[in-house]
Coordinates of C-alpha atoms in Angstrom, one line a residue:
M1 CA -8.4 -18.2 24.9
A2 CA -5.9 -15.7 26.4
K3 CA -4.7 -12.8 24.2
I4 CA -1.2 -11.2 24.1
Q5 CA -0.7 -8.0 22.2
F6 CA 2.7 -6.7 21.2
L7 CA 3.7 -3.0 20.8
Q8 CA 6.9 -1.9 19.2
L9 CA 7.0 1.8 18.8
P10 CA 9.0 3.4 15.9
V11 CA 11.9 5.8 15.8
P12 CA 10.1 9.2 16.3
P13 CA 10.9 11.1 13.1
P14 CA 11.9 14.8 13.1
S15 CA 9.2 15.8 10.6
Y16 CA 5.6 15.1 9.8
F17 CA 6.2 13.4 6.4
A18 CA 9.5 11.8 7.4
A19 CA 9.7 8.0 7.4
T20 CA 9.7 6.1 10.7
G21 CA 11.4 3.1 9.3
N22 CA 8.9 1.2 11.4
V23 CA 9.1 -2.6 11.0
P24 CA 8.2 -4.4 14.3
L25 CA 10.4 -7.4 13.6
A26 CA 11.2 -8.1 17.3
A27 CA 7.6 -8.0 18.4
A28 CA 6.4 -10.1 15.4
S29 CA 9.2 -12.6 16.0
L30 CA 8.0 -13.1 19.6
A31 CA 4.4 -13.5 18.4
S32 CA 5.5 -16.0 15.8
C33 CA 7.6 -18.1 18.2
L34 CA 4.4 -19.0 20.1
E35 CA 3.2 -20.6 16.9
S36 CA 6.0 -23.1 16.4
K37 CA 4.7 -25.9 14.2
D38 CA 6.4 -28.6 16.3
D39 CA 5.4 -27.3 19.7
P40 CA 2.9 -24.4 19.7
V41 CA 2.1 -22.7 22.9
K42 CA -1.6 -23.6 23.4
G43 CA -4.3 -21.4 24.9
I44 CA -3.1 -18.0 23.6
T45 CA -3.4 -15.9 20.5
A46 CA -0.9 -13.2 19.6
S47 CA -1.2 -10.0 17.6
V48 CA 1.1 -7.1 16.8
I49 CA -0.2 -3.5 16.6
S50 CA 0.4 -2.5 13.0
P51 CA 3.1 0.0 11.9
E52 CA 0.4 2.1 10.3
D53 CA -1.2 2.6 13.7
T54 CA 1.9 3.1 15.7
D55 CA 3.2 5.6 13.1
S56 CA 0.0 7.8 13.4
L57 CA -1.7 7.4 16.7
G58 CA -0.9 9.9 19.5
D59 CA -0.4 8.9 23.1
I60 CA -4.1 9.0 24.2
N61 CA -5.5 7.2 21.1
L62 CA -2.8 4.4 21.4
I63 CA -3.6 3.9 25.1
D64 CA -7.3 3.9 24.4
R65 CA -6.9 1.3 21.7
I66 CA -5.0 -1.1 23.9
C67 CA -7.4 -0.7 26.8
K68 CA -10.4 -1.1 24.5
E69 CA -9.1 -4.4 23.0
G70 CA -8.2 -5.5 26.6
P71 CA -5.5 -8.2 26.0
D72 CA -4.5 -10.4 28.9
F73 CA -0.8 -9.7 28.2
L74 CA 0.9 -6.7 26.7
G75 CA 4.5 -7.1 25.4
L76 CA 6.6 -4.0 24.8
S77 CA 9.9 -4.0 22.8
L78 CA 12.2 -1.4 24.3
Y79 CA 14.8 0.4 22.2
L80 CA 16.9 3.5 22.7
W81 CA 14.3 5.7 20.8
N82 CA 11.0 4.4 22.2
T83 CA 11.8 3.3 25.8
E84 CA 10.3 6.4 27.6
R85 CA 7.1 6.5 25.6
S86 CA 6.7 2.7 25.9
L87 CA 7.0 2.8 29.7
Y88 CA 4.6 5.8 29.8
I89 CA 2.0 3.8 27.9
A90 CA 2.6 0.8 30.2
N91 CA 1.9 2.9 33.2
E92 CA -1.2 4.4 31.8
V93 CA -2.6 1.1 30.6
K94 CA -1.8 -0.4 34.0
K95 CA -3.8 2.4 35.7
R96 CA -6.8 1.7 33.6
N97 CA -6.6 -2.1 33.4
P98 CA -4.6 -3.4 36.4
E99 CA -5.4 -7.0 35.4
I100 CA -3.3 -6.7 32.2
Q101 CA 0.1 -8.3 32.7
I102 CA 2.7 -6.2 31.1
L103 CA 6.0 -7.6 29.9
V104 CA 9.1 -5.6 28.7
G105 CA 12.1 -6.7 26.8
G106 CA 14.7 -5.6 24.2
P107 CA 18.2 -4.2 24.4
E108 CA 17.2 -1.7 27.1
V109 CA 16.3 -4.4 29.6
N110 CA 19.5 -5.1 31.4
E111 CA 20.8 -5.4 34.9
D112 CA 22.9 -2.3 34.4
N113 CA 20.0 -0.1 33.4
P114 CA 18.5 1.3 36.6
Y115 CA 16.4 3.7 34.7
V116 CA 14.2 1.0 33.1
L117 CA 14.3 -1.4 36.1
G118 CA 13.3 1.5 38.4
E119 CA 10.0 1.9 36.6
T120 CA 6.9 0.3 38.1
G121 CA 4.4 0.1 35.2
F122 CA 5.4 -3.5 34.1
D123 CA 5.1 -6.9 35.7
I124 CA 7.9 -8.9 34.0
A125 CA 11.3 -7.9 32.5
V126 CA 12.9 -10.2 29.9
S127 CA 16.6 -9.8 29.1
G128 CA 18.5 -10.9 26.1
E129 CA 17.2 -12.8 23.0
A130 CA 13.9 -14.0 24.2
E131 CA 12.2 -16.5 21.9
H132 CA 13.2 -19.7 23.7
N133 CA 12.8 -18.3 27.3
F134 CA 9.7 -16.4 26.3
R135 CA 7.9 -19.6 25.3
T136 CA 8.8 -21.1 28.7
L137 CA 7.6 -17.9 30.5
M138 CA 4.3 -17.8 28.6
K139 CA 3.6 -21.5 29.3
S140 CA 4.2 -20.9 33.0
L141 CA 2.0 -17.8 33.1
L142 CA -0.8 -19.6 31.2
N143 CA -0.6 -22.6 33.6
K144 CA -0.4 -20.2 36.6
E145 CA 2.9 -21.8 37.6
S146 CA 5.8 -20.0 39.4
I147 CA 8.1 -18.1 37.2
E148 CA 10.8 -17.8 39.8
N149 CA 13.2 -20.1 38.0
V150 CA 12.6 -19.0 34.5
E151 CA 15.9 -17.9 33.0
N152 CA 16.7 -14.3 32.1
I153 CA 13.6 -12.7 33.7
A154 CA 12.9 -10.5 36.6
Y155 CA 9.3 -10.2 38.0
R156 CA 7.3 -7.9 40.2
K157 CA 7.0 -9.3 43.7
K158 CA 3.9 -8.9 45.9
D159 CA 5.5 -5.9 47.7
G160 CA 5.8 -4.1 44.4
S161 CA 9.6 -4.4 44.1
L162 CA 11.3 -6.1 41.2
S163 CA 13.1 -9.4 41.7
A164 CA 16.7 -10.0 40.6
F165 CA 17.1 -11.6 37.2
G166 CA 17.0 -15.3 37.0
I167 CA 20.0 -17.4 35.8
S168 CA 21.5 -15.9 32.7
S169 CA 21.2 -18.2 29.8
P170 CA 23.0 -17.4 26.6
A171 CA 21.1 -17.6 23.3
N172 CA 22.1 -20.8 21.5
F173 CA 18.9 -21.9 19.8
P174 CA 19.0 -22.4 16.0
L175 CA 17.2 -19.7 14.0
T176 CA 15.2 -22.5 12.3
D177 CA 13.4 -23.3 15.6
F178 CA 10.8 -20.7 15.0
P179 CA 8.9 -19.5 11.9
S180 CA 9.5 -16.2 10.2
P181 CA 6.9 -13.6 11.2
Y182 CA 6.5 -12.9 7.5
T183 CA 5.3 -16.4 6.9
T184 CA 3.0 -16.4 10.0
G185 CA 1.5 -13.1 8.9
H186 CA 2.5 -11.1 12.0
I187 CA 4.3 -8.7 9.7
Q188 CA 2.9 -7.9 6.2
V189 CA 5.3 -7.1 3.4
N190 CA 4.6 -3.5 2.4
P191 CA 6.3 -2.5 -0.9
K192 CA 6.4 1.1 0.3
R193 CA 8.4 0.2 3.4
S194 CA 11.8 -1.5 3.8
T195 CA 11.6 -5.2 4.7
Y196 CA 13.8 -6.1 7.6
L197 CA 15.2 -9.6 8.1
E198 CA 17.8 -11.5 10.1
T199 CA 19.8 -14.3 8.6
V200 CA 22.5 -14.3 11.3
R201 CA 22.4 -13.6 15.1
G202 CA 25.5 -13.1 17.1
C203 CA 28.7 -11.2 16.4
K204 CA 32.4 -12.2 16.4
S205 CA 33.5 -8.6 17.1
Q206 CA 33.9 -7.4 20.6
C207 CA 33.3 -3.6 20.2
T208 CA 32.9 -2.2 23.7
Y209 CA 30.3 0.4 22.7
C210 CA 28.0 -2.2 21.1
F211 CA 25.3 -4.4 22.7
Y212 CA 25.9 -7.4 20.5
P213 CA 28.9 -9.0 22.3
K214 CA 26.9 -9.4 25.5
S215 CA 23.7 -10.4 23.6
S216 CA 25.3 -13.3 21.7
Q217 CA 28.9 -14.2 20.7
N218 CA 27.7 -17.4 19.2
L219 CA 27.2 -17.0 15.5
R220 CA 24.0 -18.7 14.4
T221 CA 22.8 -18.5 10.8
L222 CA 20.0 -19.6 8.6
D223 CA 21.8 -21.7 5.9
I224 CA 21.8 -20.5 2.4
K225 CA 18.9 -22.7 1.2
E226 CA 16.7 -21.5 4.0
T227 CA 17.6 -17.9 3.6
I228 CA 17.0 -17.9 -0.2
Q229 CA 13.6 -19.5 0.4
L230 CA 12.8 -16.7 2.7
I231 CA 14.1 -14.0 0.3
S232 CA 12.1 -15.6 -2.6
N233 CA 9.0 -15.6 -0.4
L234 CA 9.5 -11.9 0.5
K235 CA 10.0 -11.0 -3.2
E236 CA 6.8 -12.8 -4.2
K237 CA 5.0 -10.8 -1.5
G238 CA 6.2 -7.6 -3.2
A239 CA 9.3 -6.6 -1.2
R240 CA 11.3 -3.8 -2.8
E241 CA 14.1 -3.1 -0.3
L242 CA 15.6 -5.8 2.0
V243 CA 17.5 -4.5 5.0
F244 CA 19.7 -7.2 6.6
L245 CA 19.9 -6.7 10.3
D246 CA 22.8 -9.2 10.6
P247 CA 25.3 -7.6 13.0
T248 CA 28.2 -8.0 10.5
F249 CA 26.9 -9.2 7.2
N250 CA 30.1 -10.6 5.8
H251 CA 31.0 -12.6 8.8
R252 CA 28.6 -15.3 7.9
P253 CA 30.2 -18.6 6.7
G254 CA 30.0 -19.1 2.9
F255 CA 29.5 -15.4 2.2
E256 CA 30.6 -15.5 -1.4
A257 CA 28.2 -18.4 -2.3
F258 CA 25.5 -16.6 -0.3
L259 CA 25.9 -13.5 -2.5
D260 CA 25.7 -15.7 -5.7
A261 CA 22.5 -17.2 -4.5
I262 CA 20.9 -13.8 -3.8
A263 CA 22.0 -12.6 -7.2
E264 CA 20.2 -15.5 -8.8
V265 CA 17.0 -14.8 -7.0
N266 CA 17.2 -11.0 -7.6
A267 CA 18.4 -11.3 -11.2
D268 CA 15.6 -9.0 -12.4
G269 CA 16.7 -6.3 -10.0
Q270 CA 13.3 -6.0 -8.4
M271 CA 14.8 -5.6 -4.9
T272 CA 17.5 -3.3 -3.6
L273 CA 19.5 -4.5 -0.5
F274 CA 21.3 -2.9 2.4
A275 CA 23.6 -4.3 5.1
E276 CA 26.5 -3.4 7.4
L277 CA 29.9 -4.9 6.6
R278 CA 33.4 -5.0 8.2
S279 CA 35.9 -3.9 5.6
E280 CA 38.3 -6.7 6.5
G281 CA 38.1 -9.4 3.9
V282 CA 36.2 -7.4 1.3
T283 CA 37.9 -7.8 -2.1
P284 CA 37.2 -6.3 -5.5
K285 CA 35.5 -9.6 -6.4
L286 CA 33.2 -9.5 -3.4
A287 CA 32.4 -5.8 -4.2
T288 CA 31.2 -6.8 -7.6
K289 CA 29.2 -9.7 -6.2
L290 CA 27.5 -7.3 -3.8
R291 CA 26.5 -5.1 -6.7
K292 CA 25.2 -8.0 -8.7
A293 CA 23.2 -9.3 -5.8
G294 CA 21.4 -5.9 -5.7
F295 CA 23.1 -4.0 -2.9
N296 CA 22.8 -0.3 -3.5
R297 CA 23.8 0.8 0.0
I298 CA 26.4 -0.5 2.4
E299 CA 27.4 0.8 5.9
L300 CA 31.0 0.7 7.0
G301 CA 32.1 1.7 10.4
L302 CA 35.4 3.6 10.7
Q303 CA 34.4 4.9 14.2
S304 CA 37.8 6.6 14.7
V305 CA 40.9 7.4 12.7
N306 CA 43.0 6.9 15.9
E307 CA 44.2 3.2 15.8
E308 CA 45.0 3.3 19.5
T309 CA 41.4 4.2 20.2
L310 CA 40.2 1.4 17.9
K311 CA 42.3 -1.0 20.0
R312 CA 41.0 0.5 23.3
V313 CA 37.3 -0.1 22.3
K314 CA 38.2 -3.4 20.7
R315 CA 37.0 -2.4 17.3
Y316 CA 40.5 -2.9 15.8
G317 CA 40.8 -2.6 12.0
S318 CA 42.6 -0.1 9.8
P319 CA 41.3 3.3 8.6
D320 CA 43.2 2.8 5.4
K321 CA 41.4 -0.5 4.8
V322 CA 38.0 1.1 5.4
A323 CA 38.9 3.8 2.8
E324 CA 40.1 1.2 0.3
V325 CA 36.9 -0.8 0.6
A326 CA 34.7 2.3 0.5
K327 CA 36.2 3.4 -2.7
M328 CA 36.0 -0.2 -4.1
L329 CA 32.2 -0.3 -3.3
A330 CA 31.6 3.3 -4.6
G331 CA 33.3 2.2 -7.8
E332 CA 30.6 -0.5 -8.2
G333 CA 27.9 2.3 -7.9
I334 CA 27.0 1.4 -4.3
D335 CA 26.1 4.3 -2.0
L336 CA 27.7 4.3 1.5
L337 CA 27.2 5.2 5.1
L338 CA 30.6 5.8 6.8
D339 CA 30.4 6.1 10.6
L340 CA 32.5 8.3 12.8
I341 CA 31.8 8.3 16.6
I342 CA 32.6 11.5 18.5
G343 CA 33.8 11.0 22.1
L344 CA 35.2 7.5 22.1
P345 CA 37.6 6.8 25.1
G346 CA 41.0 7.9 24.0
D347 CA 39.9 10.2 21.2
T348 CA 40.3 13.9 21.2
P349 CA 38.7 16.7 19.2
D350 CA 41.9 16.6 17.0
D351 CA 41.1 13.0 16.2
V352 CA 37.6 14.0 15.0
E353 CA 39.1 16.7 12.8
R354 CA 41.7 14.2 11.4
G355 CA 38.9 11.7 10.8
I356 CA 36.8 14.1 8.7
H357 CA 39.9 15.2 6.7
F358 CA 40.8 11.5 6.2
F359 CA 37.5 10.9 4.5
L360 CA 37.7 14.1 2.5
E361 CA 41.2 13.3 1.3
H362 CA 39.9 10.0 0.0
G363 CA 36.9 11.6 -1.8
L364 CA 34.4 10.0 0.6
G365 CA 33.0 13.1 2.4
E366 CA 29.5 12.9 1.0
W367 CA 28.8 9.6 2.8
V368 CA 30.1 10.5 6.3
Q369 CA 27.8 10.4 9.3
A370 CA 29.4 11.6 12.5
F371 CA 27.6 11.5 15.8
P372 CA 28.3 11.7 19.6
L373 CA 28.8 8.4 21.5
S374 CA 25.9 6.9 23.4
V375 CA 26.9 4.7 26.4
L376 CA 24.3 1.9 25.9
P377 CA 23.0 -0.5 28.5
G378 CA 24.4 -4.0 28.3
T379 CA 27.8 -2.9 26.8
S380 CA 31.3 -3.3 28.2
M381 CA 31.7 0.5 27.8
R382 CA 28.9 1.1 30.3
K383 CA 30.5 -1.3 32.7
D384 CA 33.8 0.5 32.5
A385 CA 32.4 4.1 32.2
A386 CA 33.5 5.3 35.6
K387 CA 37.0 3.9 35.0
E388 CA 37.2 5.6 31.6
G389 CA 35.9 8.9 33.0
L390 CA 32.8 8.9 30.9
I391 CA 29.8 11.0 32.0
Y392 CA 26.6 10.3 30.1
M393 CA 22.9 10.8 30.3
P394 CA 21.2 8.2 32.6
T395 CA 18.2 8.0 30.3
P396 CA 17.8 7.7 26.5
P397 CA 19.7 8.7 24.4
Y398 CA 22.4 7.9 27.0
R399 CA 24.5 10.4 25.1
I400 CA 28.0 11.2 26.3
I401 CA 28.1 14.5 28.2
Q402 CA 31.8 14.7 29.0
T403 CA 35.0 12.6 28.7
P404 CA 38.6 13.3 29.9
N405 CA 39.3 14.7 26.5
F406 CA 35.9 16.2 25.6
S407 CA 34.2 19.0 27.5
P408 CA 30.5 19.4 26.7
D409 CA 31.4 22.4 24.5
A410 CA 34.1 20.4 22.7
L411 CA 31.6 17.7 21.9
R412 CA 29.2 20.2 20.4
D413 CA 31.9 22.1 18.6
S414 CA 33.3 18.9 17.1
V415 CA 29.9 18.3 15.4
Y416 CA 29.8 21.9 14.2
F417 CA 33.4 21.6 12.9
A418 CA 32.6 18.4 11.0
E419 CA 29.5 20.1 9.5
D420 CA 31.7 23.0 8.4
L421 CA 34.2 20.7 6.7
L422 CA 31.5 18.5 5.1
E423 CA 29.4 21.6 4.2
R424 CA 26.1 20.0 5.4
R425 CA 24.1 19.4 8.5
L426 CA 24.8 16.0 10.1
D427 CA 21.7 15.9 12.4
E428 CA 18.2 15.7 11.2
F429 CA 16.5 19.1 11.1
P430 CA 13.3 19.6 13.3
R431 CA 11.1 20.6 10.4
P432 CA 7.8 22.0 11.8
F433 CA 4.4 21.0 10.5
L434 CA 2.7 24.2 9.2
C435 CA 0.0 22.8 7.0
D436 CA -3.6 23.9 6.9
T437 CA -6.4 22.1 8.8
I438 CA -8.3 19.3 7.0
T439 CA -11.4 17.5 8.2
G440 CA -11.0 14.1 9.8
I441 CA -7.4 14.3 11.0
A442 CA -6.6 15.7 14.5
D443 CA -3.1 17.0 13.7
R444 CA -3.7 20.7 13.8
F445 CA -5.4 22.7 16.6
D446 CA -6.2 26.4 16.5
W447 CA -6.7 28.9 19.3
Y448 CA -8.0 32.5 19.0
P449 CA -8.4 34.9 21.9
E450 CA -12.1 35.4 21.3
D451 CA -12.5 31.7 21.9
S452 CA -11.9 32.3 25.6
I453 CA -15.3 33.8 26.0
Q454 CA -16.8 30.5 25.2
G455 CA -15.1 29.1 28.3
V456 CA -14.0 25.5 28.9
T457 CA -15.5 24.1 25.7
I458 CA -12.9 25.7 23.4
R459 CA -10.1 24.8 25.8
D460 CA -11.2 21.2 25.8
R461 CA -11.3 21.1 22.0
L462 CA -7.6 22.3 21.9
L463 CA -6.8 19.5 24.4
E464 CA -8.5 16.7 22.4
P465 CA -6.4 13.6 21.5
G466 CA -4.3 14.1 18.4
T467 CA -1.9 12.3 16.1
R468 CA 1.7 11.4 16.8
H469 CA 2.8 14.7 15.2
Q470 CA 0.6 17.8 15.8
S471 CA 0.7 21.5 15.4
V472 CA -1.0 23.9 17.8
W473 CA -1.6 27.3 16.4
F474 CA -2.1 30.4 18.6
H475 CA -3.5 33.5 16.9
P476 CA -3.2 36.3 19.6
V477 CA -4.1 39.9 18.8
S478 CA -1.5 40.8 21.4
L479 CA 1.1 38.2 22.6
S480 CA 1.7 40.3 25.7
K481 CA -2.0 40.2 26.7
D482 CA -2.5 36.5 25.9
L483 CA 0.9 35.1 26.9
S484 CA -0.2 33.7 30.2
Q485 CA -3.1 31.8 28.7
I486 CA -0.9 30.5 25.8
Q487 CA 1.7 29.2 28.3
N488 CA -1.0 27.5 30.3
L489 CA -2.4 25.8 27.2
I490 CA 1.0 24.7 26.0
G491 CA 1.7 23.1 29.4
K492 CA -1.6 21.3 29.5
K493 CA -1.2 20.1 25.9
I494 CA 2.2 18.6 26.7
E495 CA 0.8 17.1 29.9
R496 CA -2.0 15.4 28.0
E497 CA 0.2 13.8 25.4
P498 CA 3.8 14.1 26.6
F499 CA 5.4 12.0 23.9
C500 CA 3.7 13.4 20.8
T501 CA 5.7 15.7 18.6
M502 CA 4.2 19.2 18.9
D503 CA 4.9 22.4 17.0
F504 CA 3.6 25.3 19.0
V505 CA 3.1 28.0 16.3
I506 CA 2.4 31.6 17.3
E507 CA 1.1 33.8 14.5
L508 CA 2.4 37.3 15.4
K509 CA 0.7 40.7 14.9
E510 CA 3.6 42.6 16.5
V511 CA 7.3 42.0 17.3
P512 CA 7.5 39.9 20.5
K513 CA 9.4 41.2 23.5
S514 CA 12.6 39.4 24.4
N515 CA 11.2 38.5 27.9
E516 CA 8.1 37.0 26.2
I517 CA 10.2 34.8 24.0
K518 CA 12.4 33.8 26.9
S519 CA 9.4 32.7 29.0
L520 CA 8.1 30.5 26.2
V521 CA 11.6 29.0 25.5
S522 CA 12.0 28.3 29.3
L523 CA 8.7 26.6 29.4
L524 CA 9.6 24.1 26.7
E525 CA 13.1 23.7 28.2
S526 CA 11.5 22.5 31.4
K527 CA 9.7 19.8 29.5
R528 CA 12.8 18.1 28.0
N529 CA 12.1 14.6 29.4
S530 CA 12.2 12.3 26.4
Y531 CA 14.6 10.8 23.9
L532 CA 13.3 13.0 21.2
S533 CA 13.6 16.2 23.2
K534 CA 17.1 15.4 24.5
T535 CA 18.8 14.0 21.4
L536 CA 19.7 17.4 20.0
A537 CA 19.9 19.3 23.3
Y538 CA 23.6 19.7 22.9
R539 CA 22.9 22.0 20.0
G540 CA 20.0 23.8 21.7
E541 CA 17.3 22.2 19.6
N542 CA 14.3 20.2 20.6
L543 CA 12.9 17.6 18.2
Q544 CA 9.8 17.0 20.3
H545 CA 8.4 20.4 21.4
R546 CA 9.2 23.2 19.0
L547 CA 8.5 26.9 19.1
V548 CA 7.7 28.6 15.8
F549 CA 6.7 32.2 15.1
V550 CA 4.9 33.0 11.9
I551 CA 5.1 36.6 10.7
P552 CA 3.4 38.5 7.8
E553 CA 5.3 39.4 4.7
G554 CA 6.5 42.9 3.9
N555 CA 6.4 44.3 7.4
V556 CA 9.4 46.6 8.2
S557 CA 9.4 46.0 12.0
F558 CA 9.4 42.2 11.5
R559 CA 12.1 42.5 8.9
K560 CA 14.4 44.3 11.3
W561 CA 13.7 41.8 14.0
C562 CA 14.6 38.9 11.8
Q563 CA 17.8 40.7 10.8
S564 CA 18.8 40.8 14.5
L565 CA 18.6 37.0 14.9
D566 CA 21.9 35.1 14.5
G567 CA 20.6 31.6 13.9
S568 CA 21.5 30.2 17.3
E569 CA 17.9 30.6 18.6
S570 CA 16.0 27.6 19.8
Y571 CA 12.9 28.8 17.9
L572 CA 12.2 29.3 14.2
V573 CA 10.7 32.4 12.5
Y574 CA 8.7 31.8 9.3
Q575 CA 7.7 34.7 7.0
T576 CA 4.4 34.0 5.1
I577 CA 4.7 34.6 1.4
S578 CA 2.3 34.3 -1.4
P579 CA 3.1 32.5 -4.7
S580 CA 3.2 35.8 -6.5
E581 CA 6.2 36.9 -4.4
I582 CA 8.4 33.8 -4.9
S583 CA 10.3 35.4 -7.8
K584 CA 11.3 38.3 -5.5
I585 CA 13.0 36.1 -2.9
D586 CA 16.7 36.9 -2.4
A587 CA 18.3 33.5 -2.0
D588 CA 21.4 35.1 -0.4
V589 CA 19.4 36.3 2.6
T590 CA 18.6 33.5 5.0
H591 CA 14.9 33.4 5.9
F592 CA 12.4 30.7 6.6
Y593 CA 9.3 31.0 4.3
L594 CA 5.8 29.6 4.6
L595 CA 4.3 29.5 1.2
K596 CA 0.5 30.1 1.4
G597 CA -2.0 28.8 -1.1
D598 CA -2.6 25.6 -3.0
Q599 CA -0.7 26.1 -6.2
I600 CA 2.6 27.5 -7.6
T601 CA 4.0 27.3 -11.1
E602 CA 6.6 24.7 -12.1
T603 CA 9.0 27.6 -12.7
D604 CA 8.6 28.8 -9.2
W605 CA 8.8 25.3 -7.8
N606 CA 12.1 24.7 -9.7
F607 CA 13.5 28.0 -8.5
L608 CA 12.8 27.0 -4.9
K609 CA 14.2 23.6 -5.5
E610 CA 17.4 24.6 -7.2
V611 CA 18.3 27.9 -5.5
M612 CA 17.0 27.8 -1.9
D613 CA 18.1 25.8 1.1
P614 CA 15.3 23.2 1.0
E615 CA 14.8 23.2 4.8
T616 CA 13.9 26.9 4.7
I617 CA 10.8 26.3 2.6
S618 CA 7.5 25.0 4.0
F619 CA 4.0 24.9 2.5
S620 CA 0.5 25.5 4.0
S621 CA -0.7 23.0 1.3
R622 CA -0.4 19.4 2.4
V623 CA -0.1 18.2 -1.2
M624 CA 2.8 20.5 -1.9
E625 CA 4.5 20.0 1.5
E626 CA 4.4 16.2 1.0
R627 CA 5.7 16.5 -2.5
W628 CA 8.5 18.8 -1.3
C629 CA 9.4 16.4 1.5
I630 CA 9.6 13.4 -0.8
E631 CA 10.9 14.9 -4.0
V632 CA 13.3 17.5 -2.6
L633 CA 14.2 16.4 0.9
G634 CA 14.2 12.7 0.1
Y635 CA 11.7 11.6 2.7
G636 CA 9.7 8.4 2.2
E637 CA 9.9 4.9 3.5
I638 CA 12.2 3.6 0.8

């Protein structure tokens, strides 16, 4: 019996205790489609690597696990945030086990994405919605038949080159053709995580920046009866939050009756629900029905306040209508996500400013999320990028670098300006992991200069496989003396596990020289080769490889050094502080603090919570750090 294993890596979170939102629905749907009751694909068993493992395992341990289990086929679902790491894992698995056939698919796999198609670690690329063609492909592979004529795939030829994609076949199969992965057991409902589901595929909108118009313009739905059966089943399994991935939730036929049916199933309010809507067609009556059904969050896309831009990107719609519906939903007690894209063709920095003011004038500022445009594979915008004068990153996150109206500085300044108006940070903060070591979890590694006399053994211990997010602590007596060795170890650590999040923490005994800091910063800058490291590059931050200095409390020289910093640095400086000193903190002076010890009083906790910027406080205690992240910062799966 052949085995196929599916790997769908999560969005890499900015912080150790932040949620990944990891629900491998695509991978599990492919696994389930092989088990169709009417026509199962025989001779193969499918499994999906669990979210708990993909959330925690570092690069080496994940590769080791796959190679040890030795599937005949490995399927990788590629998305904006996981493409580079997935392809790296594919390459490493292929080196160790060349006989494993590796398949890649997902939104990143398109004829217009030379980055992915130029990689060599996979055997077969599958484009578009895959269930129907995937079954045909797997039957051919199992029967050792030619796959030359299988639709929507490209394959590795004998000379190592990749073939052209086969005939493009639009997705038109009914969603009822294949069982839900929740019913086949390829995804387990976890009450602590969101539960993702699709009741519609395809989208009637033609937004040029979105992948969906190419993916499927044919709207295919589960009917109300089938959807309610699925929702009821998920509720019985303990689901607490349902996230509908339907491209435009209110475009489905019979939407009002659908909401009534959900409200009946969810009459006890056990579940909360989330979806993305178009504002067109939303009435006060529908807003009330959404609330009664259990929706506590809704996403609405304004995208731009410039109506000519909205026409140009085929979004259309009216900003005033978005504001009207947003206030309508807010009036029902529903929280919102209101999208504004920075850098759309035709927009200017003035349009971004007008967009933020537009939301503020309508009392909607607390829900705005503004972000730079990404020119995604498979979109009309990518096809027309040269004509529109769009310059973008050729690899994830494919972020816009420059447009005819936005210089690189203007793009960055528009984000900062929006933050000033909204009085909050829009991007996630790269919160370092500064907790103490505990036995049994390889997420903190420590180096002391005296270790060097023990030779390679200590170095190898530092370079052992770790978790997805690790901290590496250096404790030099003199940074000047040990700098070369520290740099060498940082380089080797990144080389060993290039896609793990790593906080390189240097505990200082003396104020570092500017050239020493510069050399460390330059080293990490040279390693910016992943989605996570590049996503905040425009603001000088690195979400993947972070440099942190930890200084002692009460030292005059360090205090003067900290006062000389202006906040634009690409590194963080944390002052250690004991619980007894919390009451002496001056909240008007911006510092980052590392609270040492295992306990603080509730009075001190409340002071930190109510007075301080929460991102400036970290704890050496894991219990308190996790409590702070969940209770104060709002981390957690749901």
